[in-house]
């Protein structure tokens, strides 16, 4: 089966892609190019969630009855599938959270509570607010110093500046795997090697990478890796924190409540074993069930194929977009994901996005939760198209045609 046939077949698994939107003139078939914000869900994910509620709904790790055991088995199966997806060594290294944001907050809060005033956290200038604000909050609380690795005009991190920025007070390096604005894919393994040679752990924000290319946490040797189910065909409200067992064992619990304790007295508590120590309260069981179905789906389609297909779409888009007069594309890294941030001279990104919407084309407009990055680019906001496995060349044509029309009218 060739690529085009494969895409047209798998599109049939996504009911929402058949949606017709009212716009100018006749209704238009949806062209969904906002995948970096969230992705659409295949029927198998929707069915798995419904089946869970229709047959096995109960709380997990508590009840000694059939439904309780089934729900627990499904929840833990999701953890095992996530372990296999990342090639993590142990399933207790997989913590379920609400999303990338909560995963990073967990590490920032817990890890930084072990630090001393004056200790340093090294970040980059291209971070999403999720991998910036939690560190700023921890820095305020514990008197830490934040430092930033810059990126060059192509949107490539300046690896060569690391030795200058490094001091003996650096305690953790946190960086994004793939930029949600520039599309830059960072050479994570090189950063990890540099930090590990100096005995410092690394956290990677994988929100825009794990959905799009194979990730092997052991090969990358990362200490923490965070990502979200909803950006990879799964439901919202579920995320993952991978952490090396040794690190997770050292970190204090993040939130308190049921499930995360082994024993409690009126005076204090003893934390539970991993991974439960970090999963306080009733978890998102339906989210885990849906996420397991999403992982099955991604496994069948193949992450290597998804990566290859998105590369083809991105090259085509970057070529076609040159036709549009007055258009700027941000980010020129050689290793680039399917994210294209752009602006049209003299047109606000919100107006551009609203205009494209009239043609049924959904793109994001704004600062993409990366204020400092936008400021460095010298823009208030940009529009952004981002691709996933179900997008086609025809959809890119529809987007570019609408942009060309917009360039004339707006
Ligand atoms: N990090 C990056 C690079 C992102 O693109 C996003 C979401 O857009 C996040 C973190 C936050 O993800 P979530 O909102 O699912 O927690």
Short mmCIF file of N, CA and C in Angstrom, two decimals, residues 215-376:
data_model
loop_
_atom_site.label_atom_id
_atom_site.label_comp_id
_atom_site.label_asym_id
_atom_site.label_seq_id
_atom_site.Cartn_x
_atom_site.Cartn_y
_atom_site.Cartn_z
N UNK A 215 10.42 7.44 20.22
CA UNK A 215 11.22 7.94 21.34
C UNK A 215 11.64 6.76 22.20
N UNK A 216 12.94 6.65 22.44
CA UNK A 216 13.47 5.56 23.26
C UNK A 216 14.20 6.23 24.44
N UNK A 217 13.56 6.20 25.61
CA UNK A 217 14.14 6.96 26.73
C UNK A 217 15.47 6.36 27.20
N UNK A 218 15.64 5.06 26.97
CA UNK A 218 16.93 4.47 27.39
C UNK A 218 18.04 4.88 26.42
N UNK A 219 17.72 4.90 25.12
CA UNK A 219 18.74 5.31 24.15
C UNK A 219 19.09 6.79 24.35
N UNK A 220 18.07 7.61 24.62
CA UNK A 220 18.34 9.05 24.85
C UNK A 220 19.01 9.27 26.20
N UNK A 221 18.78 8.32 27.12
CA UNK A 221 19.34 8.38 28.47
C UNK A 221 18.82 9.59 29.27
N UNK A 222 17.60 10.05 28.92
CA UNK A 222 17.01 11.18 29.67
C UNK A 222 16.61 10.72 31.07
N UNK A 223 16.58 11.67 32.00
CA UNK A 223 16.20 11.34 33.38
C UNK A 223 14.69 11.49 33.58
N UNK A 224 14.11 12.49 32.88
CA UNK A 224 12.66 12.71 32.95
C UNK A 224 12.18 13.05 31.54
N UNK A 225 10.99 12.53 31.18
CA UNK A 225 10.43 12.82 29.87
C UNK A 225 8.92 13.00 30.05
N UNK A 226 8.40 14.15 29.58
CA UNK A 226 7.00 14.50 29.81
C UNK A 226 6.25 14.64 28.50
N UNK A 227 5.01 14.13 28.44
CA UNK A 227 4.18 14.35 27.25
C UNK A 227 2.70 14.14 27.57
N UNK A 228 1.84 14.47 26.58
CA UNK A 228 0.38 14.48 26.78
C UNK A 228 -0.32 13.53 25.83
N UNK A 229 -1.31 12.82 26.35
CA UNK A 229 -2.09 11.89 25.53
C UNK A 229 -2.86 12.60 24.41
N UNK A 230 -3.40 13.81 24.72
CA UNK A 230 -4.30 14.43 23.74
C UNK A 230 -3.59 14.91 22.48
N UNK A 231 -2.26 15.00 22.54
CA UNK A 231 -1.53 15.42 21.34
C UNK A 231 -1.12 14.21 20.50
N UNK A 232 -1.60 13.02 20.90
CA UNK A 232 -1.23 11.81 20.16
C UNK A 232 -2.43 10.85 20.09
N UNK A 233 -3.58 11.43 19.69
CA UNK A 233 -4.82 10.69 19.40
C UNK A 233 -5.59 10.25 20.63
N UNK A 234 -5.04 10.44 21.83
CA UNK A 234 -5.72 10.01 23.04
C UNK A 234 -6.56 11.12 23.64
N UNK A 235 -7.24 10.81 24.75
CA UNK A 235 -8.11 11.80 25.39
C UNK A 235 -7.34 12.91 26.11
N UNK A 236 -8.04 14.01 26.37
CA UNK A 236 -7.45 15.09 27.17
C UNK A 236 -7.45 14.67 28.64
N UNK A 237 -6.66 15.38 29.43
CA UNK A 237 -6.67 15.13 30.88
C UNK A 237 -5.79 13.98 31.31
N UNK A 238 -4.98 13.45 30.40
CA UNK A 238 -4.04 12.40 30.79
C UNK A 238 -2.66 12.71 30.21
N UNK A 239 -1.66 12.63 31.05
CA UNK A 239 -0.30 12.84 30.57
C UNK A 239 0.62 11.83 31.21
N UNK A 240 1.87 11.90 30.81
CA UNK A 240 2.85 10.93 31.29
C UNK A 240 4.08 11.67 31.80
N UNK A 241 4.57 11.20 32.92
CA UNK A 241 5.93 11.57 33.33
C UNK A 241 6.73 10.28 33.40
N UNK A 242 7.72 10.17 32.53
CA UNK A 242 8.69 9.08 32.68
C UNK A 242 9.80 9.64 33.56
N UNK A 243 10.23 8.84 34.53
CA UNK A 243 11.39 9.24 35.33
C UNK A 243 12.22 8.02 35.63
N UNK A 244 13.53 8.19 35.60
CA UNK A 244 14.39 7.05 35.98
C UNK A 244 14.07 6.68 37.42
N UNK A 245 13.99 5.38 37.65
CA UNK A 245 13.56 4.87 38.97
C UNK A 245 14.38 5.49 40.11
N UNK A 246 15.69 5.58 39.92
CA UNK A 246 16.54 6.10 41.00
C UNK A 246 16.15 7.53 41.37
N UNK A 247 15.83 8.33 40.32
CA UNK A 247 15.43 9.71 40.58
C UNK A 247 14.07 9.76 41.26
N UNK A 248 13.12 9.00 40.71
CA UNK A 248 11.76 9.06 41.27
C UNK A 248 11.76 8.60 42.73
N UNK A 249 12.63 7.65 43.03
CA UNK A 249 12.68 7.20 44.43
C UNK A 249 13.21 8.29 45.36
N UNK A 250 14.12 9.10 44.83
CA UNK A 250 14.71 10.17 45.67
C UNK A 250 13.74 11.35 45.89
N UNK A 251 12.84 11.58 44.91
CA UNK A 251 12.00 12.78 44.98
C UNK A 251 10.86 12.62 45.99
N UNK A 252 10.55 13.68 46.73
CA UNK A 252 9.40 13.61 47.64
C UNK A 252 8.09 13.66 46.86
N UNK A 253 6.98 13.19 47.44
CA UNK A 253 5.69 13.24 46.73
C UNK A 253 5.34 14.68 46.36
N UNK A 254 4.50 14.79 45.34
CA UNK A 254 4.12 16.11 44.80
C UNK A 254 2.78 16.53 45.39
N UNK A 255 1.80 15.66 45.32
CA UNK A 255 0.47 15.97 45.87
C UNK A 255 0.12 14.89 46.89
N UNK A 256 -0.65 15.29 47.91
CA UNK A 256 -1.03 14.34 48.96
C UNK A 256 -2.47 13.91 48.83
N UNK A 257 -2.79 12.73 49.38
CA UNK A 257 -4.17 12.24 49.36
C UNK A 257 -4.18 10.73 49.37
N UNK A 258 -5.31 10.17 48.91
CA UNK A 258 -5.41 8.71 48.84
C UNK A 258 -4.43 8.17 47.83
N UNK A 259 -4.14 6.87 47.93
CA UNK A 259 -3.36 6.15 46.92
C UNK A 259 -1.85 6.39 47.00
N UNK A 260 -1.45 7.63 47.38
CA UNK A 260 -0.01 7.91 47.37
C UNK A 260 0.65 7.56 48.71
N UNK A 261 -0.13 6.96 49.61
CA UNK A 261 0.41 6.66 50.95
C UNK A 261 0.46 5.15 51.19
N UNK A 262 1.40 4.77 52.03
CA UNK A 262 1.45 3.37 52.47
C UNK A 262 0.73 3.27 53.82
N UNK A 263 1.00 4.26 54.70
CA UNK A 263 0.28 4.30 55.97
C UNK A 263 0.19 5.74 56.43
N UNK A 264 -0.85 6.03 57.20
CA UNK A 264 -1.07 7.40 57.69
C UNK A 264 -1.43 7.36 59.17
N UNK A 265 -0.86 8.27 59.93
CA UNK A 265 -1.29 8.49 61.32
C UNK A 265 -1.75 9.94 61.40
N UNK A 266 -2.23 10.33 62.54
CA UNK A 266 -2.64 11.74 62.66
C UNK A 266 -1.43 12.66 62.54
N UNK A 267 -0.27 12.13 62.82
CA UNK A 267 0.93 12.98 62.82
C UNK A 267 1.63 13.03 61.46
N UNK A 268 1.45 12.01 60.67
CA UNK A 268 2.23 11.99 59.43
C UNK A 268 1.87 10.81 58.54
N UNK A 269 2.66 10.61 57.50
CA UNK A 269 2.37 9.53 56.54
C UNK A 269 3.66 8.93 56.04
N UNK A 270 3.51 7.71 55.51
CA UNK A 270 4.65 7.08 54.84
C UNK A 270 4.25 6.96 53.37
N UNK A 271 5.07 7.48 52.43
CA UNK A 271 4.65 7.45 51.03
C UNK A 271 4.59 6.03 50.47
N UNK A 272 3.75 5.88 49.47
CA UNK A 272 3.60 4.59 48.80
C UNK A 272 4.82 4.32 47.91
N UNK A 273 4.88 3.12 47.37
CA UNK A 273 5.95 2.77 46.42
C UNK A 273 5.64 3.42 45.08
N UNK A 274 6.62 3.40 44.19
CA UNK A 274 6.42 3.89 42.82
C UNK A 274 5.50 2.93 42.07
N UNK A 275 4.70 3.40 41.16
CA UNK A 275 4.51 4.78 40.74
C UNK A 275 3.45 5.52 41.57
N UNK A 276 2.82 4.78 42.51
CA UNK A 276 1.62 5.32 43.20
C UNK A 276 1.95 6.53 44.07
N UNK A 277 3.20 6.59 44.52
CA UNK A 277 3.65 7.72 45.34
C UNK A 277 3.33 9.07 44.67
N UNK A 278 3.30 9.06 43.33
CA UNK A 278 3.04 10.32 42.60
C UNK A 278 1.64 10.38 41.99
N UNK A 279 0.77 9.44 42.36
CA UNK A 279 -0.58 9.45 41.77
C UNK A 279 -1.61 9.57 42.88
N UNK A 280 -1.72 10.76 43.46
CA UNK A 280 -2.65 10.97 44.56
C UNK A 280 -4.09 11.02 44.06
N UNK A 281 -5.00 10.38 44.77
CA UNK A 281 -6.43 10.44 44.44
C UNK A 281 -6.81 9.50 43.32
N UNK A 282 -8.10 9.51 42.99
CA UNK A 282 -8.59 8.65 41.90
C UNK A 282 -8.00 9.15 40.59
N UNK A 283 -7.32 8.27 39.87
CA UNK A 283 -6.69 8.74 38.63
C UNK A 283 -7.69 8.84 37.48
N UNK A 284 -7.20 9.31 36.34
CA UNK A 284 -8.03 9.42 35.14
C UNK A 284 -8.06 8.06 34.45
N UNK A 285 -8.98 7.21 34.91
CA UNK A 285 -9.01 5.82 34.42
C UNK A 285 -9.45 5.78 32.96
N UNK A 286 -10.53 6.51 32.65
CA UNK A 286 -11.00 6.50 31.25
C UNK A 286 -9.92 7.07 30.33
N UNK A 287 -9.17 8.05 30.84
CA UNK A 287 -8.09 8.64 30.04
C UNK A 287 -7.03 7.60 29.73
N UNK A 288 -6.68 6.80 30.74
CA UNK A 288 -5.64 5.78 30.54
C UNK A 288 -6.13 4.72 29.56
N UNK A 289 -7.42 4.37 29.67
CA UNK A 289 -7.99 3.35 28.76
C UNK A 289 -7.96 3.87 27.32
N UNK A 290 -8.37 5.13 27.15
CA UNK A 290 -8.37 5.72 25.81
C UNK A 290 -6.95 5.87 25.28
N UNK A 291 -6.05 6.22 26.18
CA UNK A 291 -4.64 6.41 25.76
C UNK A 291 -4.04 5.07 25.31
N UNK A 292 -4.39 4.00 26.01
CA UNK A 292 -3.88 2.67 25.61
C UNK A 292 -4.35 2.36 24.19
N UNK A 293 -5.61 2.71 23.89
CA UNK A 293 -6.12 2.46 22.53
C UNK A 293 -5.38 3.33 21.51
N UNK A 294 -5.05 4.57 21.91
CA UNK A 294 -4.30 5.46 21.01
C UNK A 294 -2.91 4.88 20.74
N UNK A 295 -2.28 4.35 21.79
CA UNK A 295 -0.94 3.76 21.60
C UNK A 295 -1.02 2.55 20.67
N UNK A 296 -2.08 1.75 20.82
CA UNK A 296 -2.26 0.61 19.91
C UNK A 296 -2.38 1.11 18.47
N UNK A 297 -3.17 2.17 18.30
CA UNK A 297 -3.39 2.71 16.95
C UNK A 297 -2.07 3.22 16.36
N UNK A 298 -1.33 3.99 17.17
CA UNK A 298 -0.04 4.53 16.68
C UNK A 298 0.92 3.39 16.34
N UNK A 299 0.86 2.34 17.17
CA UNK A 299 1.74 1.18 16.93
C UNK A 299 1.41 0.51 15.61
N UNK A 300 0.12 0.43 15.28
CA UNK A 300 -0.28 -0.22 14.03
C UNK A 300 0.12 0.64 12.84
N UNK A 301 -0.09 1.94 12.95
CA UNK A 301 0.29 2.84 11.83
C UNK A 301 1.81 2.89 11.72
N UNK A 302 2.50 2.95 12.87
CA UNK A 302 3.96 2.95 12.88
C UNK A 302 4.53 4.35 13.04
N UNK A 303 5.29 4.57 14.12
CA UNK A 303 5.87 5.91 14.36
C UNK A 303 6.88 6.29 13.27
N UNK A 304 7.59 5.30 12.74
CA UNK A 304 8.55 5.62 11.67
C UNK A 304 7.81 6.13 10.44
N UNK A 305 6.69 5.46 10.14
CA UNK A 305 5.91 5.90 8.97
C UNK A 305 5.35 7.30 9.22
N UNK A 306 4.83 7.53 10.43
CA UNK A 306 4.24 8.85 10.75
C UNK A 306 5.30 9.95 10.57
N UNK A 307 6.49 9.68 11.09
CA UNK A 307 7.57 10.66 10.97
C UNK A 307 7.87 10.93 9.50
N UNK A 308 8.00 9.88 8.72
CA UNK A 308 8.33 10.02 7.29
C UNK A 308 7.23 10.79 6.55
N UNK A 309 5.98 10.47 6.85
CA UNK A 309 4.85 11.12 6.17
C UNK A 309 4.82 12.61 6.51
N UNK A 310 5.03 12.93 7.78
CA UNK A 310 5.00 14.34 8.19
C UNK A 310 6.17 15.11 7.56
N UNK A 311 7.28 14.43 7.38
CA UNK A 311 8.42 15.10 6.72
C UNK A 311 8.04 15.47 5.29
N UNK A 312 7.35 14.55 4.61
CA UNK A 312 6.94 14.83 3.23
C UNK A 312 5.95 15.99 3.20
N UNK A 313 4.99 15.97 4.11
CA UNK A 313 3.99 17.06 4.16
C UNK A 313 4.68 18.40 4.44
N UNK A 314 5.64 18.37 5.36
CA UNK A 314 6.30 19.63 5.76
C UNK A 314 7.13 20.19 4.61
N UNK A 315 7.89 19.33 3.93
CA UNK A 315 8.70 19.82 2.79
C UNK A 315 7.79 20.41 1.74
N UNK A 316 6.67 19.72 1.47
CA UNK A 316 5.73 20.21 0.46
C UNK A 316 5.16 21.57 0.88
N UNK A 317 4.76 21.66 2.16
CA UNK A 317 4.16 22.91 2.66
C UNK A 317 5.15 24.06 2.57
N UNK A 318 6.41 23.80 2.97
CA UNK A 318 7.41 24.88 2.98
C UNK A 318 7.72 25.35 1.56
N UNK A 319 7.60 24.45 0.61
CA UNK A 319 7.82 24.80 -0.79
C UNK A 319 6.63 25.61 -1.32
N UNK A 320 5.43 25.12 -1.07
CA UNK A 320 4.22 25.76 -1.60
C UNK A 320 3.98 27.16 -1.01
N UNK A 321 4.36 27.31 0.25
CA UNK A 321 4.04 28.56 0.94
C UNK A 321 4.84 29.73 0.37
N UNK A 322 5.93 29.40 -0.36
CA UNK A 322 6.75 30.46 -0.97
C UNK A 322 5.95 31.26 -2.00
N UNK A 323 4.85 30.64 -2.51
CA UNK A 323 4.02 31.32 -3.52
C UNK A 323 3.28 32.53 -2.95
N UNK A 324 3.11 32.53 -1.61
CA UNK A 324 2.25 33.56 -1.02
C UNK A 324 3.05 34.85 -0.80
N UNK A 325 2.65 35.96 -1.42
CA UNK A 325 3.42 37.20 -1.26
C UNK A 325 3.30 37.76 0.16
N UNK A 326 4.39 38.32 0.65
CA UNK A 326 4.38 38.99 1.97
C UNK A 326 4.36 38.03 3.15
N UNK A 327 4.71 36.77 2.91
CA UNK A 327 4.61 35.79 3.98
C UNK A 327 5.97 35.46 4.59
N UNK A 328 6.04 35.38 5.91
CA UNK A 328 7.27 34.98 6.61
C UNK A 328 7.02 33.68 7.34
N UNK A 329 7.97 32.76 7.22
CA UNK A 329 7.91 31.50 7.98
C UNK A 329 9.00 31.57 9.04
N UNK A 330 8.69 31.13 10.26
CA UNK A 330 9.67 31.19 11.36
C UNK A 330 10.29 29.82 11.59
N UNK A 331 11.62 29.80 11.69
CA UNK A 331 12.32 28.54 11.98
C UNK A 331 12.84 27.88 10.72
N UNK A 332 14.17 27.64 10.72
CA UNK A 332 14.79 27.02 9.54
C UNK A 332 15.75 25.91 9.97
N UNK A 333 15.44 25.25 11.08
CA UNK A 333 16.37 24.21 11.56
C UNK A 333 16.42 23.06 10.57
N UNK A 334 17.59 22.46 10.39
CA UNK A 334 17.68 21.33 9.46
C UNK A 334 16.81 20.15 9.91
N UNK A 335 16.77 19.87 11.23
CA UNK A 335 15.88 18.81 11.71
C UNK A 335 14.61 19.51 12.21
N UNK A 336 13.56 19.38 11.43
CA UNK A 336 12.37 20.19 11.63
C UNK A 336 11.13 19.30 11.63
N UNK A 337 10.22 19.56 12.57
CA UNK A 337 9.00 18.78 12.64
C UNK A 337 7.89 19.46 11.83
N UNK A 338 6.72 18.85 11.81
CA UNK A 338 5.60 19.34 11.00
C UNK A 338 4.85 20.49 11.62
N UNK A 339 5.59 21.54 11.96
CA UNK A 339 5.02 22.74 12.57
C UNK A 339 5.50 23.93 11.74
N UNK A 340 4.57 24.72 11.21
CA UNK A 340 4.96 25.87 10.39
C UNK A 340 4.29 27.12 10.95
N UNK A 341 5.09 27.95 11.64
CA UNK A 341 4.57 29.22 12.16
C UNK A 341 4.83 30.28 11.09
N UNK A 342 3.82 31.11 10.84
CA UNK A 342 3.96 32.07 9.74
C UNK A 342 3.19 33.35 10.05
N UNK A 343 3.57 34.41 9.34
CA UNK A 343 2.78 35.64 9.44
C UNK A 343 2.71 36.29 8.06
N UNK A 344 1.66 37.06 7.87
CA UNK A 344 1.44 37.75 6.61
C UNK A 344 1.59 39.24 6.89
N UNK A 345 2.44 39.87 6.10
CA UNK A 345 2.77 41.28 6.33
C UNK A 345 1.52 42.14 6.49
N UNK A 346 1.47 42.90 7.57
CA UNK A 346 0.37 43.84 7.77
C UNK A 346 -0.93 43.21 8.23
N UNK A 347 -0.95 41.91 8.47
CA UNK A 347 -2.21 41.25 8.87
C UNK A 347 -2.02 40.61 10.24
N UNK A 348 -2.94 40.88 11.16
CA UNK A 348 -2.84 40.26 12.48
C UNK A 348 -3.15 38.76 12.36
N UNK A 349 -2.41 37.96 13.12
CA UNK A 349 -2.57 36.51 13.02
C UNK A 349 -4.01 36.07 13.31
N UNK A 350 -4.70 36.78 14.20
CA UNK A 350 -6.08 36.39 14.51
C UNK A 350 -6.99 36.62 13.30
N UNK A 351 -6.76 37.73 12.59
CA UNK A 351 -7.57 37.99 11.38
C UNK A 351 -7.28 36.93 10.32
N UNK A 352 -6.01 36.59 10.21
CA UNK A 352 -5.62 35.59 9.21
C UNK A 352 -6.27 34.25 9.54
N UNK A 353 -6.21 33.87 10.81
CA UNK A 353 -6.77 32.59 11.23
C UNK A 353 -8.29 32.58 11.01
N UNK A 354 -8.95 33.71 11.33
CA UNK A 354 -10.41 33.79 11.15
C UNK A 354 -10.74 33.70 9.66
N UNK A 355 -9.91 34.30 8.82
CA UNK A 355 -10.14 34.24 7.38
C UNK A 355 -10.00 32.79 6.88
N UNK A 356 -8.96 32.10 7.34
CA UNK A 356 -8.75 30.70 6.92
C UNK A 356 -9.91 29.83 7.39
N UNK A 357 -10.42 30.15 8.56
CA UNK A 357 -11.55 29.38 9.11
C UNK A 357 -12.77 29.44 8.20
N UNK A 358 -12.94 30.58 7.53
CA UNK A 358 -14.05 30.73 6.59
C UNK A 358 -13.92 29.76 5.42
N UNK A 359 -12.68 29.27 5.20
CA UNK A 359 -12.47 28.28 4.14
C UNK A 359 -12.41 26.87 4.71
N UNK A 360 -12.75 26.75 5.98
CA UNK A 360 -12.75 25.42 6.61
C UNK A 360 -11.39 24.99 7.11
N UNK A 361 -10.40 25.91 7.07
CA UNK A 361 -9.04 25.54 7.46
C UNK A 361 -8.77 25.99 8.89
N UNK A 362 -8.47 25.03 9.77
CA UNK A 362 -8.22 25.35 11.18
C UNK A 362 -6.73 25.44 11.45
N UNK A 363 -6.23 26.65 11.75
CA UNK A 363 -4.85 26.83 12.19
C UNK A 363 -4.89 27.59 13.51
N UNK A 364 -3.80 27.56 14.23
CA UNK A 364 -3.73 28.27 15.50
C UNK A 364 -3.22 29.69 15.26
N UNK A 365 -3.66 30.63 16.09
CA UNK A 365 -3.08 31.98 16.03
C UNK A 365 -2.82 32.45 17.45
N UNK A 366 -1.70 33.12 17.66
CA UNK A 366 -1.41 33.66 18.99
C UNK A 366 0.07 33.60 19.27
N UNK A 367 0.38 33.54 20.57
CA UNK A 367 1.80 33.48 20.95
C UNK A 367 2.23 32.06 21.23
N UNK A 368 1.29 31.10 21.08
CA UNK A 368 1.57 29.67 21.22
C UNK A 368 2.20 29.34 22.57
N UNK A 369 1.76 30.04 23.60
CA UNK A 369 2.24 29.78 24.97
C UNK A 369 3.76 29.84 25.04
N UNK A 370 4.35 30.78 24.29
CA UNK A 370 5.80 30.94 24.35
C UNK A 370 6.12 32.43 24.17
N UNK A 371 5.68 33.23 25.14
CA UNK A 371 5.90 34.69 25.08
C UNK A 371 7.36 35.07 24.84
N UNK A 372 8.30 34.52 25.64
CA UNK A 372 9.70 34.95 25.43
C UNK A 372 10.21 34.63 24.03
N UNK A 373 9.78 33.49 23.49
CA UNK A 373 10.22 33.12 22.14
C UNK A 373 9.66 34.12 21.12
N UNK A 374 8.37 34.44 21.23
CA UNK A 374 7.75 35.39 20.29
C UNK A 374 8.46 36.75 20.38
N UNK A 375 8.79 37.13 21.62
CA UNK A 375 9.46 38.42 21.81
C UNK A 375 10.81 38.40 21.10
N UNK A 376 11.51 37.30 21.21
CA UNK A 376 12.83 37.21 20.56
C UNK A 376 12.68 37.25 19.03
#
